[in-house]
mmCIF file of C-alpha atoms in Angstrom:
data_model
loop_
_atom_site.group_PDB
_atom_site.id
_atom_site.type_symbol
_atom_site.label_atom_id
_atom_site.label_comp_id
_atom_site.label_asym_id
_atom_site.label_seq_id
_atom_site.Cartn_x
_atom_site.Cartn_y
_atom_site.Cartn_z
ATOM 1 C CA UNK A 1 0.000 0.000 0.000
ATOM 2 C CA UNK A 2 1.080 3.812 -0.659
ATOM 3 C CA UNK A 3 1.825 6.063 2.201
ATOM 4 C CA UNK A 4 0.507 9.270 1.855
ATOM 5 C CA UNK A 5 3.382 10.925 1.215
ATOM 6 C CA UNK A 6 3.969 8.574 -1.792
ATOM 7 C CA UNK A 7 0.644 9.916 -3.154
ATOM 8 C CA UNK A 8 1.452 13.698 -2.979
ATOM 9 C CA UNK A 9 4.800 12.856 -4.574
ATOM 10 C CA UNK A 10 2.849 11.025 -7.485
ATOM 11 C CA UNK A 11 0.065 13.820 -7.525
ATOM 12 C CA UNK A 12 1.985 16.774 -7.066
ATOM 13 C CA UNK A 13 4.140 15.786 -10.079
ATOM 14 C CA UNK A 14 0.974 14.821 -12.232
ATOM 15 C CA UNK A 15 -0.662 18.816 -11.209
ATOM 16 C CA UNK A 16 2.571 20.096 -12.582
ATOM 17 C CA UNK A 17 2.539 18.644 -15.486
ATOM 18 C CA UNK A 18 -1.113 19.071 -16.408
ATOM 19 C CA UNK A 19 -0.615 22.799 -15.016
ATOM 20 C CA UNK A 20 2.353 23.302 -17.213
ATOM 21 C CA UNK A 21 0.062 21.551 -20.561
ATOM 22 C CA UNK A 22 -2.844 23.574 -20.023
ATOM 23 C CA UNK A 23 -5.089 19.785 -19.502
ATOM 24 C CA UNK A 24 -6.602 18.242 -16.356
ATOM 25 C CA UNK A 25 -4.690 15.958 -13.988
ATOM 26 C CA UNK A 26 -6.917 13.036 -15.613
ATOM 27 C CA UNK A 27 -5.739 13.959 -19.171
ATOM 28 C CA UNK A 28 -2.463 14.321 -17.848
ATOM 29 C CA UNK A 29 -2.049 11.017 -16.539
ATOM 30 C CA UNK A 30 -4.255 9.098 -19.186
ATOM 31 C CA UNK A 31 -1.772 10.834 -21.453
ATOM 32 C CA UNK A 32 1.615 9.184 -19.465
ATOM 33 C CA UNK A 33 -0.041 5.940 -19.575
ATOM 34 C CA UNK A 34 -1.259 5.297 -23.555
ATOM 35 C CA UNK A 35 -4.617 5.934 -23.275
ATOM 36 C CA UNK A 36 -6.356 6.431 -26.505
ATOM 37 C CA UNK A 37 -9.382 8.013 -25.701
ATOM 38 C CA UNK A 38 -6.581 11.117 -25.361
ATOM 39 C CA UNK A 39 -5.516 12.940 -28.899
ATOM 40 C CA UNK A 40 -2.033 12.068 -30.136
ATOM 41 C CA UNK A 41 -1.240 15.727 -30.442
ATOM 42 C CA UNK A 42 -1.680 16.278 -26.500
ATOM 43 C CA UNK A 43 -0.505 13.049 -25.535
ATOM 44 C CA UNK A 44 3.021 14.385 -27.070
ATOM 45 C CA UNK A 45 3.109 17.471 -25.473
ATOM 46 C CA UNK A 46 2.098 15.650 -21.924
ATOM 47 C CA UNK A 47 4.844 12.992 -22.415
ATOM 48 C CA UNK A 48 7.592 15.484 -24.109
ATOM 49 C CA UNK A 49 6.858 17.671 -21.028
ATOM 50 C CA UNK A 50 6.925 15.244 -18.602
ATOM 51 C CA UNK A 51 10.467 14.314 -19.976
ATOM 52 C CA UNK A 52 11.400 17.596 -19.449
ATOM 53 C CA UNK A 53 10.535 17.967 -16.063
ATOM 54 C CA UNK A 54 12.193 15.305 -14.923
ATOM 55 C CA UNK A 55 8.998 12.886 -13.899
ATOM 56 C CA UNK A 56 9.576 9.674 -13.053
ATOM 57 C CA UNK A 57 5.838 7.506 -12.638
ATOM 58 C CA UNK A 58 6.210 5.511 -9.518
ATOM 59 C CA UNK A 59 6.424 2.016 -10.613
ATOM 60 C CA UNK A 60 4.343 0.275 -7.700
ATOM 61 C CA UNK A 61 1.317 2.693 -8.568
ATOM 62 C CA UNK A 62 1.749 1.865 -12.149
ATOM 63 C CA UNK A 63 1.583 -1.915 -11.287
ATOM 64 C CA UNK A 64 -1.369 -1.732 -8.312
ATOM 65 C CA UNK A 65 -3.280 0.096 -11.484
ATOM 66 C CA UNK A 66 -2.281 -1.840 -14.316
ATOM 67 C CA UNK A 67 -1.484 -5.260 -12.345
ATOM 68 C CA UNK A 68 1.646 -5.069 -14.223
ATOM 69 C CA UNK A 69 5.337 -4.704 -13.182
ATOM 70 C CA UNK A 70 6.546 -4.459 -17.108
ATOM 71 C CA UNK A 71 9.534 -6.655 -15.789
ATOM 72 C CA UNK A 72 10.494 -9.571 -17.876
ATOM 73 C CA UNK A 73 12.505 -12.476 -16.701
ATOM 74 C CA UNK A 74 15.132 -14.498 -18.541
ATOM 75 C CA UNK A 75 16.011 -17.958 -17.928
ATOM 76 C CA UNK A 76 19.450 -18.520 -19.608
ATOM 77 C CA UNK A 77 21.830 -21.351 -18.546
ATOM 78 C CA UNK A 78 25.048 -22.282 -20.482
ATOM 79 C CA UNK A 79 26.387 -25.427 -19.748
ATOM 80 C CA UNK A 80 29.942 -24.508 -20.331
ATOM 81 C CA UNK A 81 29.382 -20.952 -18.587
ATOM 82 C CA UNK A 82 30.652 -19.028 -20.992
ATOM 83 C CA UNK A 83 27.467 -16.964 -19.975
ATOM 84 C CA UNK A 84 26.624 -13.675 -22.511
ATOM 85 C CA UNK A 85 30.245 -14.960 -24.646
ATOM 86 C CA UNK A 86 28.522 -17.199 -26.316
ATOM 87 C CA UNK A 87 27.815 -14.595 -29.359
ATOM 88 C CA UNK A 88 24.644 -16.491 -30.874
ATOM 89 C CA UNK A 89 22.478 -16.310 -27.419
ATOM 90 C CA UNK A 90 24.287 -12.630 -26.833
ATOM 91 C CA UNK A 91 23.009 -11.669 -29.574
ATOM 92 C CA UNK A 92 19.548 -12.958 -29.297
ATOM 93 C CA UNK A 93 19.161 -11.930 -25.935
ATOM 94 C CA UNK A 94 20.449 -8.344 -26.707
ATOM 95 C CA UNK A 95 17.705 -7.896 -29.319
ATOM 96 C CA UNK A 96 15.040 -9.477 -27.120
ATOM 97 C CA UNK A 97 16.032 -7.001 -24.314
ATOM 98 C CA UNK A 98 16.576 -3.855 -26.959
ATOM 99 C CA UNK A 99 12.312 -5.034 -28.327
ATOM 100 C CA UNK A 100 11.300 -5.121 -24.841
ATOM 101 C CA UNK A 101 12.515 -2.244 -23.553
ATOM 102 C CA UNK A 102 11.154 -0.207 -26.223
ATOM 103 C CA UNK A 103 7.963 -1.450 -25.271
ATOM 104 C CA UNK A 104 8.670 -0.092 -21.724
ATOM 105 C CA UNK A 105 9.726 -3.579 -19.839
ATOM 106 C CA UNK A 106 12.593 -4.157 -17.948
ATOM 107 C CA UNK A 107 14.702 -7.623 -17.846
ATOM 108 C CA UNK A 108 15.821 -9.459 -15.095
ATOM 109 C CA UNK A 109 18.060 -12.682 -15.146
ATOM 110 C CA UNK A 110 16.243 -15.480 -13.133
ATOM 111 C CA UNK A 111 18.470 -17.945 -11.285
ATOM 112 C CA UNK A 112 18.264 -19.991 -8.253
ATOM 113 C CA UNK A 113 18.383 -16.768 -6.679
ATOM 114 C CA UNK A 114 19.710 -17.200 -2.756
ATOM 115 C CA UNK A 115 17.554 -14.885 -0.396
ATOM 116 C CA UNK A 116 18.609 -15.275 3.346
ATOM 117 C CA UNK A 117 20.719 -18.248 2.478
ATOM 118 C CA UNK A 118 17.920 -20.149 0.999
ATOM 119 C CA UNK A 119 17.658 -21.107 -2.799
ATOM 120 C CA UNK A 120 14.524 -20.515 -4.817
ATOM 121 C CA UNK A 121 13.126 -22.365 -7.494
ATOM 122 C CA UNK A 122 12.685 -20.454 -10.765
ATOM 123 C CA UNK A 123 9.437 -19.732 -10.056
ATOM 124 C CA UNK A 124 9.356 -18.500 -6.888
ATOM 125 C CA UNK A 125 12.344 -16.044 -8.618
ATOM 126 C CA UNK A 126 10.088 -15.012 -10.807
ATOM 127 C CA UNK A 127 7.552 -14.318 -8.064
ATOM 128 C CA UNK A 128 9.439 -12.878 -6.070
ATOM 129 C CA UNK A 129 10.564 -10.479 -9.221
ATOM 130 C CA UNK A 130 7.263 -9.983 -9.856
ATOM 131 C CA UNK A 131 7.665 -10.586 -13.336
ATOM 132 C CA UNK A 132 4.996 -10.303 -15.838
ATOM 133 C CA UNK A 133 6.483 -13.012 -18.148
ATOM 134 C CA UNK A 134 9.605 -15.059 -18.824
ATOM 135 C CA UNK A 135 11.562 -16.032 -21.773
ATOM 136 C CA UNK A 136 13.311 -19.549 -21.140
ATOM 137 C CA UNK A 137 16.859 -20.426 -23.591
ATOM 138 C CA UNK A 138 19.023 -22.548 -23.390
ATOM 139 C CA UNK A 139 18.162 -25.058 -20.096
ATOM 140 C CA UNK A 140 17.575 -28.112 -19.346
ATOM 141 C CA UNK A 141 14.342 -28.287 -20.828
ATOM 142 C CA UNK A 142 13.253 -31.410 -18.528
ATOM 143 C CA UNK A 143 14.831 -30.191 -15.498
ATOM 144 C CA UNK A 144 11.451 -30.129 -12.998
ATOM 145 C CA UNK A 145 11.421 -26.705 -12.056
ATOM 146 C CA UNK A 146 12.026 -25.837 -15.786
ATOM 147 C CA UNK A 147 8.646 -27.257 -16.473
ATOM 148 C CA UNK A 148 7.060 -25.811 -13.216
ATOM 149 C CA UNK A 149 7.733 -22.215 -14.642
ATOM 150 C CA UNK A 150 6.472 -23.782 -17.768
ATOM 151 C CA UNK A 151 3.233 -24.532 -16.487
ATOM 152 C CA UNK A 152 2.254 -21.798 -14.245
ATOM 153 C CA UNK A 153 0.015 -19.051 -15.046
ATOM 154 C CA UNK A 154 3.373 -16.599 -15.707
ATOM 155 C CA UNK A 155 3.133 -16.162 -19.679
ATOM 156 C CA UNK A 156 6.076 -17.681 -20.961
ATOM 157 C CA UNK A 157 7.833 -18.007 -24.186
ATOM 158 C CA UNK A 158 10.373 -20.560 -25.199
ATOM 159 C CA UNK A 159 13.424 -20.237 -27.672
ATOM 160 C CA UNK A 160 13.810 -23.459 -29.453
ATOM 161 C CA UNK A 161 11.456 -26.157 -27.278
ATOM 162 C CA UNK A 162 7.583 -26.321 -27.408
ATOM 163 C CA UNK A 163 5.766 -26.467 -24.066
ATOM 164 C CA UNK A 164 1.960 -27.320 -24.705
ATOM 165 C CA UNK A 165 0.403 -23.735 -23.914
ATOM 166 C CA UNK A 166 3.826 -21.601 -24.555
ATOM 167 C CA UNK A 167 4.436 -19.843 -27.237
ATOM 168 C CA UNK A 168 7.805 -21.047 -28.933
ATOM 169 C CA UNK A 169 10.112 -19.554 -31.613
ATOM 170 C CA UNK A 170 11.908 -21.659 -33.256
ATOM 171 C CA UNK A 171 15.249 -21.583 -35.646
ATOM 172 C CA UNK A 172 14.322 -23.954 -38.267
ATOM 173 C CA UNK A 173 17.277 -26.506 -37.387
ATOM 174 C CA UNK A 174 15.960 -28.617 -39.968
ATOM 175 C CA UNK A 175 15.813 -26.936 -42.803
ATOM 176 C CA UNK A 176 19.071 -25.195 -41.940
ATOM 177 C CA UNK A 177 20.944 -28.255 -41.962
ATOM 178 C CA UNK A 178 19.320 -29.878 -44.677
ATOM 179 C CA UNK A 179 20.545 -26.669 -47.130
ATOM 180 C CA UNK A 180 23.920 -26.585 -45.682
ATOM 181 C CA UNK A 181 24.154 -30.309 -46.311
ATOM 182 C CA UNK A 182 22.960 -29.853 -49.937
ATOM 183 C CA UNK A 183 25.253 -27.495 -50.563
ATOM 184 C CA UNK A 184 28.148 -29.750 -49.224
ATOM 185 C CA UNK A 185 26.526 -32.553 -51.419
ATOM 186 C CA UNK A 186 26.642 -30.075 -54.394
ATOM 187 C CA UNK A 187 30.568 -29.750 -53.981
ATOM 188 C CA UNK A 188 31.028 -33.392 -55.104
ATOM 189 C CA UNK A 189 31.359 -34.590 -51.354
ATOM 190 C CA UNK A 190 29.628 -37.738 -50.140
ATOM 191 C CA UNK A 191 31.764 -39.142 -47.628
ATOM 192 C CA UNK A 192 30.793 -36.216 -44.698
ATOM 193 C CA UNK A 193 31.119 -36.454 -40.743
ATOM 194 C CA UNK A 194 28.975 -34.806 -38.766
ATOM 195 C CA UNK A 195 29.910 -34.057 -35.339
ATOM 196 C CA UNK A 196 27.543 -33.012 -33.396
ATOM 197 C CA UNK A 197 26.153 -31.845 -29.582
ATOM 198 C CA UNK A 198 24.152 -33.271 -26.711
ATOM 199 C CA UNK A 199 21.152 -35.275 -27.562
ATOM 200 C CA UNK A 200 18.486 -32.180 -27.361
ATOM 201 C CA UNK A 201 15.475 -31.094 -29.801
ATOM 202 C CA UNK A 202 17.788 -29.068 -31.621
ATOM 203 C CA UNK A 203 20.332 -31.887 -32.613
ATOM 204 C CA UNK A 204 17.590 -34.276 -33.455
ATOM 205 C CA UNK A 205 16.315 -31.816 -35.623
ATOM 206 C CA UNK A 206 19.409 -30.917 -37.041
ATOM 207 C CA UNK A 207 20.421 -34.615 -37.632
ATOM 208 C CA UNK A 208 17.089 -35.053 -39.335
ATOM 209 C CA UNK A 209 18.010 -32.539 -42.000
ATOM 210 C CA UNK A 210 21.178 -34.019 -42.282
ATOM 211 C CA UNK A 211 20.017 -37.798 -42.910
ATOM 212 C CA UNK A 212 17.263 -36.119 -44.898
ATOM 213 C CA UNK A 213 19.568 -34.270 -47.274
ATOM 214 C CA UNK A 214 21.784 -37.306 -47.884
ATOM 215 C CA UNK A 215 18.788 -39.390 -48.833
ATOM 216 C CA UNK A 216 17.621 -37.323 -51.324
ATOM 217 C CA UNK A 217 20.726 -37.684 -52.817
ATOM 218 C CA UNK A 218 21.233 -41.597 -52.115
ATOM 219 C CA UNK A 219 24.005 -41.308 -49.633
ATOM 220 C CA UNK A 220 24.139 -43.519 -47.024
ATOM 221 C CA UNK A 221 26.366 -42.232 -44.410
ATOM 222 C CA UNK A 222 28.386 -44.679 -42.151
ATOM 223 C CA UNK A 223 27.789 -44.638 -38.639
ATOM 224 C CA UNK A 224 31.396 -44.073 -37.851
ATOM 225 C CA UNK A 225 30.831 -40.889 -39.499
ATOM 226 C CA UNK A 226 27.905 -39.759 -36.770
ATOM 227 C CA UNK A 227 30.044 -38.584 -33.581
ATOM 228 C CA UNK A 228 28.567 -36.826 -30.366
ATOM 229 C CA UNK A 229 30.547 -33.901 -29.274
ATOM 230 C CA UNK A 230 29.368 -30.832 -26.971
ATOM 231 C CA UNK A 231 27.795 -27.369 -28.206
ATOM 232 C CA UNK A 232 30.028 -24.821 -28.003
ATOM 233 C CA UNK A 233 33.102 -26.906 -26.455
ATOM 234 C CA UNK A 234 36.073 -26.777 -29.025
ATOM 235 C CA UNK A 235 37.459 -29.654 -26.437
ATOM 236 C CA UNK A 236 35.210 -32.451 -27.547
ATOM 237 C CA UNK A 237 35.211 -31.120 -31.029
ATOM 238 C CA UNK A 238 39.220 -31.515 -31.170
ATOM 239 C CA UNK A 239 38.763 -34.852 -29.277
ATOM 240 C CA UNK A 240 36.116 -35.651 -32.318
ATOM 241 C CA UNK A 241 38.137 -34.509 -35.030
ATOM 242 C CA UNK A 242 41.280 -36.502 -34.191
ATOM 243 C CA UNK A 243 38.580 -40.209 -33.592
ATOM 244 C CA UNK A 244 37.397 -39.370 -37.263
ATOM 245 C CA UNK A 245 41.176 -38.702 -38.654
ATOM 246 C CA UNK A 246 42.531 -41.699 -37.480
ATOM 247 C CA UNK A 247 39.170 -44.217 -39.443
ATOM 248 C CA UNK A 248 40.611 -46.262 -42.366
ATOM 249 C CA UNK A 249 38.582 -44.333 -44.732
ATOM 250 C CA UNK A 250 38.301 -40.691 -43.452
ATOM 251 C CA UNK A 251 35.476 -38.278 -44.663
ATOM 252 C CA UNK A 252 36.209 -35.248 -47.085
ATOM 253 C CA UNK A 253 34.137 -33.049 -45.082
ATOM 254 C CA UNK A 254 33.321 -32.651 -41.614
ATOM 255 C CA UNK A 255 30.081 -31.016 -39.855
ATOM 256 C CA UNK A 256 31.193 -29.180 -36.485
ATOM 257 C CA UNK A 257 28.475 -28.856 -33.817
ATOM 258 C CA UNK A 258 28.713 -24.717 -34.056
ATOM 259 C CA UNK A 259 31.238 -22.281 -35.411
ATOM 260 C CA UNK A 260 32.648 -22.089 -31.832
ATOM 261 C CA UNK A 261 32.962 -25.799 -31.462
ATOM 262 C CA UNK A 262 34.971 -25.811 -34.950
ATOM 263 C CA UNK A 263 38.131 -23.771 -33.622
ATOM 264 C CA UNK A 264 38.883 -27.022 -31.500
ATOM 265 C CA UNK A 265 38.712 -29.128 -34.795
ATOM 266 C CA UNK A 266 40.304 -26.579 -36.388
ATOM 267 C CA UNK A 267 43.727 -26.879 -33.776
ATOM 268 C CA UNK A 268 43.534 -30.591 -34.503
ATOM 269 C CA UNK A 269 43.460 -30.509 -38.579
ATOM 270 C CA UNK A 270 46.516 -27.862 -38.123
ATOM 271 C CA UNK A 271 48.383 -30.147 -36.100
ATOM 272 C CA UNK A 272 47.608 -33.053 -38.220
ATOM 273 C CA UNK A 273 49.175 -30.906 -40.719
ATOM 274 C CA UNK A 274 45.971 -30.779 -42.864
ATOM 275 C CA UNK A 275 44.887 -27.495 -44.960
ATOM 276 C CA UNK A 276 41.629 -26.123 -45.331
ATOM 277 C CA UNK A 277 39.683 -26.603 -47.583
ATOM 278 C CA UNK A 278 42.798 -28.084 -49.836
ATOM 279 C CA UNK A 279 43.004 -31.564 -48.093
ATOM 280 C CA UNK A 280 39.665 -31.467 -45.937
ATOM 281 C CA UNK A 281 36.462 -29.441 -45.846
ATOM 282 C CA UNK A 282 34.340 -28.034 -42.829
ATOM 283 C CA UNK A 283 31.226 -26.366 -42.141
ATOM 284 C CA UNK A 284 29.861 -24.963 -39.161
ATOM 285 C CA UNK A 285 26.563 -23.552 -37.795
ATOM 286 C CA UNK A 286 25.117 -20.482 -36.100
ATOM 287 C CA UNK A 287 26.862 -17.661 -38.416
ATOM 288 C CA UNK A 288 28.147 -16.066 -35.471
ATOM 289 C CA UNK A 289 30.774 -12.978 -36.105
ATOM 290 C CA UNK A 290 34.194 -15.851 -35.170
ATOM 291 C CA UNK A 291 33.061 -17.769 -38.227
ATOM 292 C CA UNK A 292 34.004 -15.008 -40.889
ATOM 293 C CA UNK A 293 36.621 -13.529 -39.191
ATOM 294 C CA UNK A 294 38.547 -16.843 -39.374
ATOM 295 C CA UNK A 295 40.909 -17.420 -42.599
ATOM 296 C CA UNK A 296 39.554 -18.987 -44.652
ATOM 297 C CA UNK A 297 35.981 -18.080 -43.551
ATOM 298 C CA UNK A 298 33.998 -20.965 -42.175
ATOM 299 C CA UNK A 299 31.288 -22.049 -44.419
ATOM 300 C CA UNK A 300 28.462 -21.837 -42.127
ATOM 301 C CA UNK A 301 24.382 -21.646 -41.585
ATOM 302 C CA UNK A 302 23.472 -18.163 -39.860
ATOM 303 C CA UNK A 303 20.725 -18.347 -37.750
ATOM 304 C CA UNK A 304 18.691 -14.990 -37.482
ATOM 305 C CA UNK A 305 19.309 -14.045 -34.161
ATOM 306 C CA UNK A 306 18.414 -10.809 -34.853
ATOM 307 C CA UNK A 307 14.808 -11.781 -35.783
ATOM 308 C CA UNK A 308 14.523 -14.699 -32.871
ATOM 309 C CA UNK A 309 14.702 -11.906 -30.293
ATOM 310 C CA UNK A 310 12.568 -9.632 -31.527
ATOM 311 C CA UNK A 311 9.937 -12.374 -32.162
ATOM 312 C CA UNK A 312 10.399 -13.616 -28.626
ATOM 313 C CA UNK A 313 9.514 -10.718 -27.201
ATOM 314 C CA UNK A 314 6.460 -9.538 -28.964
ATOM 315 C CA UNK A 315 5.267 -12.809 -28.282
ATOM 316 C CA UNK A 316 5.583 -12.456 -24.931
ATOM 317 C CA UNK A 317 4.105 -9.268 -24.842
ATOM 318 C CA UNK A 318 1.497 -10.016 -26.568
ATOM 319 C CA UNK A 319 0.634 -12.681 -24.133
ATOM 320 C CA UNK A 320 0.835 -9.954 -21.144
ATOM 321 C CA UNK A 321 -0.837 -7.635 -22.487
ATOM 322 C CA UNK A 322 -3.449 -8.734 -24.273
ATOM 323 C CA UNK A 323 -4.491 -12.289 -22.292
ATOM 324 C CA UNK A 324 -8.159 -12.465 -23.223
ATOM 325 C CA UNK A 325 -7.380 -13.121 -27.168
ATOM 326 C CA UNK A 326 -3.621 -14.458 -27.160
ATOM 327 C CA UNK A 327 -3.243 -17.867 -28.679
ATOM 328 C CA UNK A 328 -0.036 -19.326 -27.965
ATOM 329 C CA UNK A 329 1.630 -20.122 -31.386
ATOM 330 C CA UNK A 330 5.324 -21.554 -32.905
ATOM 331 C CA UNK A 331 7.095 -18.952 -34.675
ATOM 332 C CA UNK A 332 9.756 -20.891 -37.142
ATOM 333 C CA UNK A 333 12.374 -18.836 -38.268
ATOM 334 C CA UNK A 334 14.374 -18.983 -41.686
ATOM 335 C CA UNK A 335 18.481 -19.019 -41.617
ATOM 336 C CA UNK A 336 20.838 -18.520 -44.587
ATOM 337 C CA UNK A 337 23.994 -20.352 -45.907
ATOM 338 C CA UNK A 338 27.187 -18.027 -45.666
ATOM 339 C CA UNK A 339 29.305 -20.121 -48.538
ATOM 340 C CA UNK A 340 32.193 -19.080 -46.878
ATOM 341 C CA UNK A 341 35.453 -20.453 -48.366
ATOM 342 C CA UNK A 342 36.051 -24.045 -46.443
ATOM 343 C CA UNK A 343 34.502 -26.441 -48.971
ATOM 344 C CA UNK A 344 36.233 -27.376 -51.998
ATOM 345 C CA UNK A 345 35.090 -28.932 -55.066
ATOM 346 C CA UNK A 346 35.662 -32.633 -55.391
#
């Protein structure tokens, strides 16, 4: 509840500004808030002055009127912590927070967040955050309190994972894969590796497009060639690599689980004494900024991350602030193949 004082702060500031606009204190604040029942033309002048003047609206009123905080949560966990390094999520999350906030939300990173020495579960973080909604990345999608958040009356949207009743967005894995593999395919290669990460909805799709590619153009693909690495963990890619190297019949081209992952792969070719593309070819995935900075620039399928975040967060918004018609939906979004210059022609 607001002490009095808090509502002379709030009204004062509101009789200033109407004073200063020539409107009511009811025009004044319908005009701070959106309303539409108030003309654009004075809805400008109330919010331009109100910038002016240095007025700040008082958050807990806003949310005891609207029932809103505008405060989004984020649920991001990278297995390797390499946290906001890894560029494709940076990115994604940047443009996710850069959508919101221009819709006037806030972000805050949900963990198991220790208050008075006890851990919370992530949604009694988001609770206790108050937050209006939550977009989940990269987690353990079957961890429990994953799918408590999941399915709790907090609107959530999911980046790559379908909860029934969530709205998802989705890189199209498959299809990305399945192009870059054509592609490969189209170079004259048929004996190709793939290396890829942890058994998750993303790899299986990503696999599928793979296999799917091949068949289409009657490969069959040993299953020595099929190796599990880690996402974004050059380590296991190396480790990977150097398994593949040392077959009887090595492949001509090798699929790394990310453009990250490939810099592991690409130590072990070097000290193998291999050249790229000249005596082997690569490809990687995610397009992130590493991949065409290396020489020779990774072939590689960019993923939109640009477009993911954005998506995510009207989405999510949506859901907010407009429950009575929101439908939760799956929002699949198209990559592109950056040639690059690591496959040769066979």
């Amino acid at each position: 509840m607001l002490g009095e004082t808090g509502k002379e702060t709030l009204m004062t500031s509101l009789k200033e500004i109407a004073a200063a606009c020539g409107v009511s204190v009811a025009t004044a604040s319908k005009a701070l808030n959106g309303y539409p029942d108030v003309g654009k033309k004075t809805t400008l002048l109330v919010q331009n002055t109100a910038k002016k003047m240095g007025y700040l609206p008082n958050s807990l009123a806003r949310a005891m009127r609207t029932k809103t905080t505008h405060n989004l949560g984020v649920l991001f966990i990278d297995k390797m912590q390499s946290g906001l390094q890894h560029e494709y999520f940076s990115s994604l999350l940047e443009s996710f927070k850069a959508t919101a906030e221009s819709k006037g939300y806030d972000i805050t990173f949900i963990t198991q967040h220790l208050i008075s020495n006890q851990s919370m579960t992530y949604l009694e973080h988001c609770l206790y955050r108050n937050c209006d909604g939550v977009l989940i990345a990269s987690v353990d999608f079957h961890d429990p309190m994953v799918t408590e958040l999941a399915n709790s009356n907090i609107p959530v949207v999911t980046i790559d994972y379908i909860f029934d009743g969530c709205s998802a967005i989705l890189s199209d894995n498959f299809g990305g894969m399945k192009l870059l593999t054509e592609y490969v395919i189209s170079k004259g290669h048929t004996d190709i590796a793939f290396i890829h990460g942890e058994q998750t909805t993303v790899t299986q799709k990503r696999l599928a497009g793979f296999f799917k590619a091949c068949q289409q153009a009657n490969l069959k693909i040993p299953k020595k060639y099929i190796y599990q690495a880690g996402y974004h963990d050059p380590k296991s890619s190396e480790q990977a690599t150097r398994a593949l190297l040392t077959l009887t019949h090595p492949p001509t081209c090798i699929f790394y689980p990310d453009d990250f992952s490939f810099v592991g792969g690409m130590n072990e070719l070097e000290r193998q004494g291999l050249h790229i593309p000249y005596d082997i070819s690569v490809a990687g995935y995610d397009g992130i900024l590493l991949s065409q900075v290396l020489r020779p620039r990774l072939t590689t399928l960019k993923q939109d991350s640009l477009k993911i975040g954005q998506a995510a967060a009207a989405k999510l918004i949506e859901n907010i602030e407009h429950p009575d018609t929101f439908m939760p939906e799956q929002v699949m979004i198209d990559g592109y193949l950056l040639e690059g210059q690591t496959i040769n022609t066979l």
